[in-house]
mmCIF file of C-alpha atoms and ligand atoms in Angstrom:
data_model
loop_
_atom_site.group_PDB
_atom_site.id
_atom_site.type_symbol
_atom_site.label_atom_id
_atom_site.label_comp_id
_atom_site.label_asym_id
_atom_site.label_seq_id
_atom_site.Cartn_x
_atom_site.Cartn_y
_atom_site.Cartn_z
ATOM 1 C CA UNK K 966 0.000 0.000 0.000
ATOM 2 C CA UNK K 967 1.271 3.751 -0.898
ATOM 3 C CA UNK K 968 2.124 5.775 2.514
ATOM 4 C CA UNK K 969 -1.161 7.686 2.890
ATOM 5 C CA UNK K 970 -0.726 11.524 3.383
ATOM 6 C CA UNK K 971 -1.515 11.753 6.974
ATOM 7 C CA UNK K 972 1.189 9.233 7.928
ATOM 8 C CA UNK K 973 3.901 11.789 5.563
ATOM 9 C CA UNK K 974 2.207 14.202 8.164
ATOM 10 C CA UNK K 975 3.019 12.466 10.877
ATOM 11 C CA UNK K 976 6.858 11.782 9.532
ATOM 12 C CA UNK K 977 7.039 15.673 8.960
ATOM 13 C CA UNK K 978 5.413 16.830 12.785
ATOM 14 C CA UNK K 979 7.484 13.738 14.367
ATOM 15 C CA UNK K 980 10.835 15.170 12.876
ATOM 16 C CA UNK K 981 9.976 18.573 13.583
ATOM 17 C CA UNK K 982 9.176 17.650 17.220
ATOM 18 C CA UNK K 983 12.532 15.937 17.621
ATOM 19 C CA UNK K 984 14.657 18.408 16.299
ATOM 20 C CA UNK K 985 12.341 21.194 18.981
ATOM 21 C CA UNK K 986 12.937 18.621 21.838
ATOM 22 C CA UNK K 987 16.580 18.012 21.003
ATOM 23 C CA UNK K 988 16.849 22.232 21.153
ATOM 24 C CA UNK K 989 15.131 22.043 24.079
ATOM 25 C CA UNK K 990 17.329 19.368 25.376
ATOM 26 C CA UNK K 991 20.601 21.132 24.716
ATOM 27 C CA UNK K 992 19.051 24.342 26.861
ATOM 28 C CA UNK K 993 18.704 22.353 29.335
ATOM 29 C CA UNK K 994 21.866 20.710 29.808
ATOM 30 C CA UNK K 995 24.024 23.844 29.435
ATOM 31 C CA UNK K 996 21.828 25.284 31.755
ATOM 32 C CA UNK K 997 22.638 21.970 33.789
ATOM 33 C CA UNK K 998 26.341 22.503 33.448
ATOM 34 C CA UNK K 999 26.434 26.671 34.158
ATOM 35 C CA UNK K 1000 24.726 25.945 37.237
ATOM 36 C CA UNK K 1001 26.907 22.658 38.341
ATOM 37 C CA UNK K 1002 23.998 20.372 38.185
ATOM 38 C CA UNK K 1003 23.065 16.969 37.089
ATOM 39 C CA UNK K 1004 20.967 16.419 34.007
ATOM 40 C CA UNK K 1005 18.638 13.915 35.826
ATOM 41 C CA UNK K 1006 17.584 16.122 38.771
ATOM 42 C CA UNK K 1007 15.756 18.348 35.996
ATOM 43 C CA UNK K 1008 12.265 16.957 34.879
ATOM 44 C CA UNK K 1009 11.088 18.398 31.055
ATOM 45 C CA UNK K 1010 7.147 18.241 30.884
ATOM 46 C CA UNK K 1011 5.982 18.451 27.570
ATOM 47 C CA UNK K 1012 2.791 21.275 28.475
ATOM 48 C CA UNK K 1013 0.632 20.125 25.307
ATOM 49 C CA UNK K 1014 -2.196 22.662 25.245
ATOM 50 C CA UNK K 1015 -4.210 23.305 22.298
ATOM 51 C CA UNK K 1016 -2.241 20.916 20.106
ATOM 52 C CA UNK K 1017 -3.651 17.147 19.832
ATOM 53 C CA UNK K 1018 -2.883 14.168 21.456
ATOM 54 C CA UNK K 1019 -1.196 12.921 18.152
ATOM 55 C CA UNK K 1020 1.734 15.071 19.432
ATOM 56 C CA UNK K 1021 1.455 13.272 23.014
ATOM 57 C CA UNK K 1022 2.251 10.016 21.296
ATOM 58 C CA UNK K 1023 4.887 11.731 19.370
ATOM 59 C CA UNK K 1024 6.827 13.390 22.022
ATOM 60 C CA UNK K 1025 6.300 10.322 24.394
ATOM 61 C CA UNK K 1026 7.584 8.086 21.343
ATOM 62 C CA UNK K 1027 10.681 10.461 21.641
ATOM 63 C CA UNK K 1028 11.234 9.665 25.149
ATOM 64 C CA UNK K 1029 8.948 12.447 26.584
ATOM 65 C CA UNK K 1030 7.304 10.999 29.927
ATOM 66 C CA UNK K 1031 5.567 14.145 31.434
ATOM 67 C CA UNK K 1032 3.025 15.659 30.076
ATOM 68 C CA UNK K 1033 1.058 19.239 31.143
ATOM 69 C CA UNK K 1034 -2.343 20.628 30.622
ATOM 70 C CA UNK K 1035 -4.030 23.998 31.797
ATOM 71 C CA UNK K 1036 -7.364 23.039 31.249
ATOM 72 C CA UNK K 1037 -9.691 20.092 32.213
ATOM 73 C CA UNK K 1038 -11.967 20.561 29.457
ATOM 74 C CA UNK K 1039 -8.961 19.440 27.191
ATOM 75 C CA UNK K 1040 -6.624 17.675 29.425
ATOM 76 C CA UNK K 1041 -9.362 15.211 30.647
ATOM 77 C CA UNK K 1042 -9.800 14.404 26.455
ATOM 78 C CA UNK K 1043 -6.351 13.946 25.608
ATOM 79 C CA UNK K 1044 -5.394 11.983 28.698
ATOM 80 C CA UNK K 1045 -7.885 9.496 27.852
ATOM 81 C CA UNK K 1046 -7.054 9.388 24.056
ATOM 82 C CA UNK K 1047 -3.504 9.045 25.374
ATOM 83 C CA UNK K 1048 -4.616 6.165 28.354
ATOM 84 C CA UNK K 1049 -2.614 3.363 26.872
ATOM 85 C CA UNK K 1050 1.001 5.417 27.109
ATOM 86 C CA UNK K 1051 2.740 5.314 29.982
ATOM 87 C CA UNK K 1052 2.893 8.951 31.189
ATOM 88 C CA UNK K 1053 2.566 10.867 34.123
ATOM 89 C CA UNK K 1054 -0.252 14.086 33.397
ATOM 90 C CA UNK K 1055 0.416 17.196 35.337
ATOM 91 C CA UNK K 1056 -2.428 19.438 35.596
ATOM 92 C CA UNK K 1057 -0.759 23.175 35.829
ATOM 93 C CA UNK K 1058 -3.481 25.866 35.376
ATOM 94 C CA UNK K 1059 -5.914 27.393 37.600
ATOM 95 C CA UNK K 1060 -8.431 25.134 38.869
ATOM 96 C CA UNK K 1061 -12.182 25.868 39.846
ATOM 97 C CA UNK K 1062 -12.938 23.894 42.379
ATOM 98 C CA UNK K 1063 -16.247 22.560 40.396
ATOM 99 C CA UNK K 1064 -13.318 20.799 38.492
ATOM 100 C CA UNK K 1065 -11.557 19.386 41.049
ATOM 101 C CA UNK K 1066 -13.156 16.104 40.885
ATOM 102 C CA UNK K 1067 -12.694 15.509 36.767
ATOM 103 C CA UNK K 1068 -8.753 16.787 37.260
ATOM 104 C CA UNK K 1069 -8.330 13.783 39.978
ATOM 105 C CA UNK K 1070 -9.205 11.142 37.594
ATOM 106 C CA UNK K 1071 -6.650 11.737 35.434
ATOM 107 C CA UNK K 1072 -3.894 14.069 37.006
ATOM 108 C CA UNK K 1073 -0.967 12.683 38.481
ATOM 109 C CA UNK K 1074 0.236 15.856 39.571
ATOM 110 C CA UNK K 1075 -1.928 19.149 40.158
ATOM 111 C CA UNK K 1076 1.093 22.269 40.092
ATOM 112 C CA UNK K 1077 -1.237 25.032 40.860
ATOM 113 C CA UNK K 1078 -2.856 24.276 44.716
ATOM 114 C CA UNK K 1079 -3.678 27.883 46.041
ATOM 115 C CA UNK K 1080 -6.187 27.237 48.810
ATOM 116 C CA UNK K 1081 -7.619 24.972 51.542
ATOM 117 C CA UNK K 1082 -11.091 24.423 49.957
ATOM 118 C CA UNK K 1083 -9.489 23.119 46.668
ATOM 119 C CA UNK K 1084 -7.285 20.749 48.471
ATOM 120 C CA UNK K 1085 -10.008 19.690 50.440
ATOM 121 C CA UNK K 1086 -12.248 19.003 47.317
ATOM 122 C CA UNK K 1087 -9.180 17.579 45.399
ATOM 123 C CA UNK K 1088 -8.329 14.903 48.149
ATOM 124 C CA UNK K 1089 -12.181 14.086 48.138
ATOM 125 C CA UNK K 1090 -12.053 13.672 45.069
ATOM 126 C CA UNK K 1091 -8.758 11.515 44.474
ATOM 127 C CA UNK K 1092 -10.235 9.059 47.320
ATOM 128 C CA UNK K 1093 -13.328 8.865 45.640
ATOM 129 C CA UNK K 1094 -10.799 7.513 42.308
ATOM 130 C CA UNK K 1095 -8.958 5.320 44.477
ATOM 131 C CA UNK K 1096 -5.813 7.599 43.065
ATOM 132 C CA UNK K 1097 -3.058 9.444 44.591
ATOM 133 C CA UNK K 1098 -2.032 12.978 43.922
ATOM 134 C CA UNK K 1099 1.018 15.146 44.318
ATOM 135 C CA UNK K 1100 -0.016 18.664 45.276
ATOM 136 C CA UNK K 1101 2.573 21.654 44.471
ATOM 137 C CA UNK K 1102 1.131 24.814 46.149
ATOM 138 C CA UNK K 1103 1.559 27.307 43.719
ATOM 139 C CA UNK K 1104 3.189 30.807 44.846
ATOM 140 C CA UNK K 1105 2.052 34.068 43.886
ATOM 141 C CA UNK K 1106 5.600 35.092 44.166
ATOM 142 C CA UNK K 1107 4.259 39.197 43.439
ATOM 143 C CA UNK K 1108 1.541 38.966 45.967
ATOM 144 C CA UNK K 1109 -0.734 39.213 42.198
ATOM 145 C CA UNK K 1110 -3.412 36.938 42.676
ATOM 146 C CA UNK K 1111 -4.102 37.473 38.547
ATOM 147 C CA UNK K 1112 -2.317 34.342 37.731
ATOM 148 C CA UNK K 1113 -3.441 32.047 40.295
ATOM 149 C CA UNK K 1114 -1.394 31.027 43.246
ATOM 150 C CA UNK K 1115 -0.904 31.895 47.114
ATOM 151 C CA UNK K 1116 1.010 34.777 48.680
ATOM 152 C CA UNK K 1117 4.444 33.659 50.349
ATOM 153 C CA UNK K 1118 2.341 33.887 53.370
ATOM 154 C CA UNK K 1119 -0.066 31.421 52.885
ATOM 155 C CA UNK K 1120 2.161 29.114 51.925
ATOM 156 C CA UNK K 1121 2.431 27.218 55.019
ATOM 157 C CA UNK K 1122 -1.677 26.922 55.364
ATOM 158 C CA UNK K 1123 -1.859 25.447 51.881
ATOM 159 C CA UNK K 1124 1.052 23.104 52.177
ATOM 160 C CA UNK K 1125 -0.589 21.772 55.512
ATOM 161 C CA UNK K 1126 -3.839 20.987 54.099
ATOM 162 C CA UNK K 1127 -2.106 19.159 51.352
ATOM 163 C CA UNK K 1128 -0.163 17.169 54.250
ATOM 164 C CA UNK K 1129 -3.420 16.588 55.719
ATOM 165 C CA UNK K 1130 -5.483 14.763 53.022
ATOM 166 C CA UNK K 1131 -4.913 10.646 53.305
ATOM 167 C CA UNK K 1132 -5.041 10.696 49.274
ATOM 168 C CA UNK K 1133 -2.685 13.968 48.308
ATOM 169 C CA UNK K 1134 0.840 13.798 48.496
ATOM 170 C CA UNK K 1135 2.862 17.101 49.296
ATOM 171 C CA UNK K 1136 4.971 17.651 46.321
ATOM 172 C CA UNK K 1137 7.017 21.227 46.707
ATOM 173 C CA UNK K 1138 5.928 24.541 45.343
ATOM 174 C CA UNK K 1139 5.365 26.151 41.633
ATOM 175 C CA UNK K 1140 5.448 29.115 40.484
ATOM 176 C CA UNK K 1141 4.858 31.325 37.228
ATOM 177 C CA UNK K 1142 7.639 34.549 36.565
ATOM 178 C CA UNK K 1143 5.473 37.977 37.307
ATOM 179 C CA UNK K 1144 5.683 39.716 34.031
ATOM 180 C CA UNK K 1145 7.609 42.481 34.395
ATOM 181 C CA UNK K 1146 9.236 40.882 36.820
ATOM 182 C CA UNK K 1147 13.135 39.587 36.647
ATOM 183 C CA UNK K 1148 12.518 35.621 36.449
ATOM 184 C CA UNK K 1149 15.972 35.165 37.788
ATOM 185 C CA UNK K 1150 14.756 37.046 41.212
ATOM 186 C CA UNK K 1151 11.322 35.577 41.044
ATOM 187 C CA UNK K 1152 12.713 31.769 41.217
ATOM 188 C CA UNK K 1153 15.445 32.935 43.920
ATOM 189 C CA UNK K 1154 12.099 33.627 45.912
ATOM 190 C CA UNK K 1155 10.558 30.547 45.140
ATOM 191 C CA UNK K 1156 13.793 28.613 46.349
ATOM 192 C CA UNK K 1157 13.536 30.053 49.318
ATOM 193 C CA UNK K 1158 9.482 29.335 49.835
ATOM 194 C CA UNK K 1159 10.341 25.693 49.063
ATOM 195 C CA UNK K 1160 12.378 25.483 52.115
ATOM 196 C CA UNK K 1161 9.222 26.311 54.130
ATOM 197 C CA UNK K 1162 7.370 23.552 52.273
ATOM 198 C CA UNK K 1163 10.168 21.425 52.829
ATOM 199 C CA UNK K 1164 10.106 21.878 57.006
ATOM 200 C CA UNK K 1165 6.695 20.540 56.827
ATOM 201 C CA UNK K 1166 7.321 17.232 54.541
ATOM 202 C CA UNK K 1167 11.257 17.276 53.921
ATOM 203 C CA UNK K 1168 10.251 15.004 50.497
ATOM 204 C CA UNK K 1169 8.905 17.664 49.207
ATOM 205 C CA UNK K 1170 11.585 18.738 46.879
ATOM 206 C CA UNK K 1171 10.163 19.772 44.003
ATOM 207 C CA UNK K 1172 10.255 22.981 42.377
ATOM 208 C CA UNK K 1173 8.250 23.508 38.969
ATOM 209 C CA UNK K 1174 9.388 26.354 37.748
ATOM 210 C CA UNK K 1175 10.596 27.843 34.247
ATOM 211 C CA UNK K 1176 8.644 28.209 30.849
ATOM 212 C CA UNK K 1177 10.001 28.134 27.171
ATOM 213 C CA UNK K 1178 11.660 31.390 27.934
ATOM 214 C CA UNK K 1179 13.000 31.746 31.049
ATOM 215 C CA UNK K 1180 13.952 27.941 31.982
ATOM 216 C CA UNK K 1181 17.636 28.823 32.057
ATOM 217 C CA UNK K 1182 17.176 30.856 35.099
ATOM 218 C CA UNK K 1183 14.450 28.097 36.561
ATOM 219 C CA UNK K 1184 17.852 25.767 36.540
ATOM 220 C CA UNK K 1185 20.052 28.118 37.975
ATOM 221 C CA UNK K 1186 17.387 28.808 41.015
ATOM 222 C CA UNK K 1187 17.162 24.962 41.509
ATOM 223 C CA UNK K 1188 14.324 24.104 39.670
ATOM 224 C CA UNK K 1189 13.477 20.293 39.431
ATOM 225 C CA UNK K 1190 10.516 20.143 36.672
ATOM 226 C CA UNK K 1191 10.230 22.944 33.718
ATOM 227 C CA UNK K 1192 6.849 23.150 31.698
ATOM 228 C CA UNK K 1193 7.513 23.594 28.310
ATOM 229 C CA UNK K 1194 5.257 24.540 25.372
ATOM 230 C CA UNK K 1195 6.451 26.791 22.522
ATOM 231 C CA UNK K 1196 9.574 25.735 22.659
ATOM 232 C CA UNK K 1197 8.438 22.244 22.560
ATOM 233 C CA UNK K 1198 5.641 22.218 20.305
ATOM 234 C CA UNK K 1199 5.079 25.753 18.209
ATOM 235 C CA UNK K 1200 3.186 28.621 18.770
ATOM 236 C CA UNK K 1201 -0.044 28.470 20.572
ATOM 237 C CA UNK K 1202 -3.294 30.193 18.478
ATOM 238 C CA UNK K 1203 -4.886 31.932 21.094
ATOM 239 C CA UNK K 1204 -6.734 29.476 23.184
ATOM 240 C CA UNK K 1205 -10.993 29.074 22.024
ATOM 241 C CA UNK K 1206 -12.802 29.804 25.202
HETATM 242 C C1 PLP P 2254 1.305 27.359 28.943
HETATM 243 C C2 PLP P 2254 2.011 27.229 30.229
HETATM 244 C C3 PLP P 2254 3.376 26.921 30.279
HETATM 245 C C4 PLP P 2254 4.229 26.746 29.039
HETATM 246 O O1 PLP P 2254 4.539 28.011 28.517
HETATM 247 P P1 PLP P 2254 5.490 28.197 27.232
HETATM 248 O O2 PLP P 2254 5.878 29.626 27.306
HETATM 249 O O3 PLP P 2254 4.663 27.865 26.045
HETATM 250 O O4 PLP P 2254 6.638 27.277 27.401
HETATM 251 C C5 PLP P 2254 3.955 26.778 31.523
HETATM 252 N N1 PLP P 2254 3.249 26.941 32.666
HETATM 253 C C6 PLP P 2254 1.947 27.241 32.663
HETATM 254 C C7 PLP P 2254 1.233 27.405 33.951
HETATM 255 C C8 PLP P 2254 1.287 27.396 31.458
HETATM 256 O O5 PLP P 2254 -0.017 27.693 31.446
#
């Protein structure tokens, strides 16, 4: 049989995406070596909004393993078009709390955990699934609510309540650069917030931090998982809403 067009498709998106990751990669690992680190401590999730799970495959066919969504409406689609791979779905927008439930039966990480009542309906929720869930509590490094994510001074509440639930698992912190803000001084921040979160579980090492453009500074500060899009996957159309 001749090759049909939408498998030359594929061959053209699959090359494309390994030449992006292998960029991508190569960031990374200078970034690794400027800041005296090891490669492996630094976790690359693949943040796959708006573009299909075709790409999921893809990228996890290229050795991707972590994946990220912002919203439920399309994460909870593509995780279960994507249910026989074997990847690990991190859920890192803001999260109504009305979506709590859907998010915990397919997130194996939630980044963005701002307040009691959604860790309360999220560890419902992930008993209800018989799951388990790593909660990051996401900083509002700025104090800017706009983005999502707690004040440095909440921290400590949110991080408890995440301790607290039988069925979520206290993962570290995340945190999005302020614009306007120096990312390089924003993640110095968060470094120092995850050593609060630490005190209370001292497993809770990790630090998701870093985007397409800023991740070299998100290594130097100590980050532990980057979300990547752009530089991963292409520009975004503006998202359909
Ligand atoms: C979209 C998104 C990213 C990825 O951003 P890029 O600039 O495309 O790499 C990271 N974190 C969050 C919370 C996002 O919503």
């Amino acid at each position: 049989m001749c090759p049909t067009s939408s498998s030359d498709a594929d061959v053209a998106r699959r090359s494309e995406l390994a030449a992006r990751l292998a960029e991508v990669t190569a960031r990374i690992e200078k970034a690794c070596a400027m800041a005296g680190r090891d490669l492996s401590e630094v976790t690359l999730i693949a943040v796959t909004k708006t573009y299909p799970a075709e790409d999921v495959r893809l990228l996890r066919e290229l050795g991707v393993h972590d994946f990220g969504e912002n919203r439920d409406q399309e994460g909870k689609v593509k995780a279960a078009q994507s249910v026989e791979l074997d990847i690990a779905w991190h859920f890192i927008g803001q999260l109504q709390t009305r979506k709590a439930s859907s998010v915990a039966r397919y997130a194996d990480y939630v980044h963005s955990v701002d307040r009691a009542r959604l860790v309360s309906h999220l560890g419902t929720a992930a008993s209800a699934a018989g799951r388990e869930i790593t909660c990051l509590v996401q900083v509002s490094i700025d104090g800017d609510p706009e983005r999502g994510g707690v004040p440095a001074g909440g921290v400590t509440a949110v991080a408890e309540a995440i301790e607290a639930e039988p069925s979520l698992v206290l993962g570290g912190v995340m945190a999005v650069a302020p614009m306007g803000m120096n990312p390089a001084a924003a993640f110095a921040a968060l470094r120092d917030i995850a050593g609060t979160v630490r005190a209370i579980r001292a497993a809770a090492g990790i630090i998701s931090a870093g985007m397409s453009s800023d991740l070299e500074d998100a290594v130097a500060a100590g980050a532990t998982h980057l979300r990547i899009g752009t530089a991963l996957l292409g520009d975004r159309k503006p998202p359909v809403r």
